[in-house]
PDB file of C-alpha atoms in Angstrom:
ATOM      1  CA  LEU A   1      24.215  23.059  52.547  1.00 51.00           C
ATOM      2  CA  THR A   2      26.675  20.348  51.806  1.00 49.00           C
ATOM      3  CA  THR A   3      27.808  20.046  48.242  1.00 51.00           C
ATOM      4  CA  GLY A   4      29.009  16.767  46.824  1.00 51.00           C
ATOM      5  CA  THR A   5      30.281  16.111  43.327  1.00 51.00           C
ATOM      6  CA  ALA A   6      28.058  13.625  41.537  1.00 54.00           C
ATOM      7  CA  SER A   7      27.818  12.649  37.917  1.00 54.00           C
ATOM      8  CA  CYS A   8      24.778  13.476  35.846  1.00 58.00           C
ATOM      9  CA  PRO A   9      22.259  10.604  35.551  1.00 60.00           C
ATOM     10  CA  THR A  10      22.231  11.098  31.795  1.00 60.00           C
ATOM     11  CA  GLY A  11      26.016  10.758  31.722  1.00 59.00           C
ATOM     12  CA  ARG A  12      26.588  14.085  29.935  1.00 57.00           C
ATOM     13  CA  CYS A  13      28.027  16.265  32.647  1.00 56.00           C
ATOM     14  CA  ALA A  14      29.609  16.212  36.087  1.00 52.00           C
ATOM     15  CA  LEU A  15      27.830  18.668  38.383  1.00 49.00           C
ATOM     16  CA  ALA A  16      28.158  19.746  41.975  1.00 50.00           C
ATOM     17  CA  ILE A  17      24.705  18.864  43.292  1.00 49.00           C
ATOM     18  CA  SER A  18      23.501  19.550  46.768  1.00 50.00           C
ATOM     19  CA  PRO A  19      21.527  16.588  48.093  1.00 53.00           C
ATOM     20  CA  ARG A  20      18.855  18.947  49.484  1.00 59.00           C
ATOM     21  CA  ASP A  21      18.163  20.751  46.198  1.00 56.00           C
ATOM     22  CA  PRO A  22      17.222  18.212  43.503  1.00 56.00           C
ATOM     23  CA  GLY A  23      15.932  20.995  41.220  1.00 58.00           C
ATOM     24  CA  GLN A  24      19.410  22.450  40.819  1.00 56.00           C
ATOM     25  CA  HIS A  25      20.383  19.697  38.400  1.00 54.00           C
ATOM     26  CA  ALA A  26      17.313  20.338  36.236  1.00 55.00           C
ATOM     27  CA  ARG A  27      17.973  24.091  36.158  1.00 55.00           C
ATOM     28  CA  THR A  28      21.569  23.549  35.106  1.00 56.00           C
ATOM     29  CA  LEU A  29      20.546  21.138  32.336  1.00 53.00           C
ATOM     30  CA  ASN A  30      17.951  23.592  31.017  1.00 57.00           C
ATOM     31  CA  THR A  31      20.609  26.309  30.804  1.00 56.00           C
ATOM     32  CA  GLU A  32      22.933  23.967  28.907  1.00 56.00           C
ATOM     33  CA  THR A  33      20.178  22.928  26.506  1.00 56.00           C
ATOM     34  CA  ARG A  34      19.313  26.548  25.797  1.00 55.00           C
ATOM     35  CA  HIS A  35      22.950  27.298  24.945  1.00 56.00           C
ATOM     36  CA  ASP A  36      23.153  24.243  22.676  1.00 60.00           C
ATOM     37  CA  LEU A  37      20.080  25.391  20.748  1.00 58.00           C
ATOM     38  CA  SER A  38      21.642  28.787  20.142  1.00 63.00           C
ATOM     39  CA  LYS A  39      24.594  27.094  18.413  1.00 68.00           C
ATOM     40  CA  MET A  40      22.372  25.482  15.781  1.00 68.00           C
ATOM     41  CA  GLY A  41      22.638  26.694  12.178  1.00 72.00           C
ATOM     42  CA  LYS A  42      20.717  29.673  10.901  1.00 71.00           C
ATOM     43  CA  VAL A  43      18.780  30.066   7.662  1.00 69.00           C
ATOM     44  CA  HIS A  44      20.838  31.875   5.026  1.00 69.00           C
ATOM     45  CA  GLY A  45      18.803  34.755   3.667  1.00 71.00           C
ATOM     46  CA  SER A  46      15.093  35.366   3.995  1.00 78.00           C
ATOM     47  CA  LEU A  47      12.456  32.928   2.833  1.00 80.00           C
ATOM     48  CA  ALA A  48      11.141  35.585   0.430  1.00 82.00           C
ATOM     49  CA  ARG A  49      13.933  34.623  -1.972  1.00 82.00           C
ATOM     50  CA  ALA A  50      13.165  30.890  -1.870  1.00 83.00           C
ATOM     51  CA  GLY A  51      13.068  29.250  -5.313  1.00 86.00           C
ATOM     52  CA  LYS A  52      15.037  32.040  -6.984  1.00 88.00           C
ATOM     53  CA  VAL A  53      17.559  29.815  -8.755  1.00 89.00           C
ATOM     54  CA  ARG A  54      14.994  27.365 -10.103  1.00 89.00           C
ATOM     55  CA  SER A  55      12.876  30.150 -11.565  1.00 89.00           C
ATOM     56  CA  GLN A  56      15.933  31.636 -13.308  1.00 91.00           C
ATOM     57  CA  CYS A  57      16.992  28.388 -15.015  1.00 91.00           C
ATOM     58  CA  PRO A  58      15.837  27.920 -18.607  1.00 92.00           C
ATOM     59  CA  LYS A  59      13.242  25.202 -19.179  1.00 92.00           C
ATOM     60  CA  VAL A  60      14.720  22.200 -20.977  1.00 92.00           C
ATOM     61  CA  ALA A  61      12.407  19.700 -22.672  1.00 93.00           C
ATOM     62  CA  LYS A  62      12.589  16.134 -21.407  1.00 91.00           C
ATOM     63  CA  GLN A  63      14.356  13.682 -23.699  1.00 90.00           C
ATOM     64  CA  GLU A  64      12.773  10.483 -24.916  1.00 91.00           C
ATOM     65  CA  ARG A  65      14.308   7.448 -23.333  1.00 88.00           C
ATOM     66  CA  THR A  66      14.890   4.202 -25.155  1.00 90.00           C
ATOM     67  CA  LYS A  67      13.199   1.198 -23.626  1.00 89.00           C
ATOM     68  CA  LYS A  68      15.691  -0.676 -21.489  1.00 92.00           C
ATOM     69  CA  LYS A  69      16.154  -4.426 -21.796  1.00 94.00           C
ATOM     70  CA  LEU A  70      14.431  -6.716 -19.343  1.00 95.00           C
ATOM     71  CA  GLN A  71      16.458  -8.315 -16.573  1.00 96.00           C
ATOM     72  CA  GLY A  72      16.101 -11.270 -14.259  1.00 97.00           C
ATOM     73  CA  ARG A  73      12.626 -12.712 -13.673  1.00 97.00           C
ATOM     74  CA  ALA A  74      10.989 -10.391 -16.211  1.00 97.00           C
ATOM     75  CA  LYS A  75      13.404 -11.529 -18.945  1.00 97.00           C
ATOM     76  CA  LYS A  76      12.720 -15.217 -18.201  1.00 96.00           C
ATOM     77  CA  ARG A  77       8.984 -14.529 -18.351  1.00 95.00           C
ATOM     78  CA  ALA A  78       9.286 -12.815 -21.735  1.00 93.00           C
ATOM     79  CA  CYS A  79      11.368 -15.724 -23.111  1.00 91.00           C
ATOM     80  CA  TYR A  80       8.759 -18.249 -21.922  1.00 89.00           C
ATOM     81  CA  ASN A  81       5.932 -16.250 -23.460  1.00 88.00           C
ATOM     82  CA  ASN A  82       7.747 -16.007 -26.802  1.00 84.00           C
ATOM     83  CA  ARG A  83       8.533 -19.716 -26.931  1.00 81.00           C
ATOM     84  CA  PHE A  84       5.412 -21.361 -25.594  1.00 79.00           C
ATOM     85  CA  ALA A  85       2.487 -19.206 -24.599  1.00 78.00           C
ATOM     86  CA  ILE A  86       2.199 -16.921 -27.631  1.00 75.00           C
ATOM     87  CA  THR A  87       3.788 -18.520 -30.708  1.00 68.00           C
ATOM     88  CA  THR A  88       3.010 -22.220 -30.297  1.00 62.00           C
ATOM     89  CA  PRO A  89       1.858 -23.588 -33.688  1.00 66.00           C
ATOM     90  CA  HIS A  90      -1.483 -25.356 -34.088  1.00 66.00           C
ATOM     91  CA  GLY A  91       0.077 -28.801 -33.826  1.00 67.00           C
ATOM     92  CA  GLY A  92       0.814 -28.139 -30.178  1.00 66.00           C
ATOM     93  CA  LYS A  93       4.534 -28.901 -30.506  1.00 69.00           C
ATOM     94  CA  ARG A  94       7.358 -26.547 -31.280  1.00 69.00           C
ATOM     95  CA  ARG A  95      10.704 -27.712 -32.532  1.00 70.00           C
ATOM     96  CA  MET A  96      13.502 -26.023 -30.663  1.00 70.00           C
ATOM     97  CA  ASN A  97      15.974 -26.054 -33.547  1.00 75.00           C
ATOM     98  CA  PRO A  98      13.967 -26.412 -36.746  1.00 71.00           C
ATOM     99  CA  ALA A  99      15.753 -26.867 -40.065  1.00 73.00           C
ATOM    100  CA  PRO A 100      15.349 -24.030 -42.579  1.00 70.00           C
ATOM    101  CA  ALA A 101      12.271 -24.499 -44.800  1.00 70.00           C
ATOM    102  CA  GLY A 102      14.066 -24.530 -48.191  1.00 68.00           C
ATOM    103  CA  LYS A 103      16.851 -26.991 -47.310  1.00 65.00           C
ATOM    104  CA  MET A 104      14.806 -30.083 -46.403  1.00 62.00           C
ATOM    105  CA  GLY A 105      15.193 -33.237 -48.479  1.00 56.00           C
TER     106      GLY A 105
END
């Protein structure tokens, strides 16, 4: 058998591959993959203790939140509804800067 140094087709390793044994490359890659999997992290402790911390914490009641102000498109929509759609008087017109009622004349 003649052995020539060739690079891996995946680009990960440089292997000595014999041209007559194409399966050698696959066997070597499988060995490398198996070793890489053994280096992965392990689970700390058994799964029987899962949720331990949450069950030990005291239950705290949720607080009431104040309603936040509208922003952007929703704010413009609310302004339009207040000015025109909801509070338009029966005359059909609304004065944008009306004089106070007691000070006329």
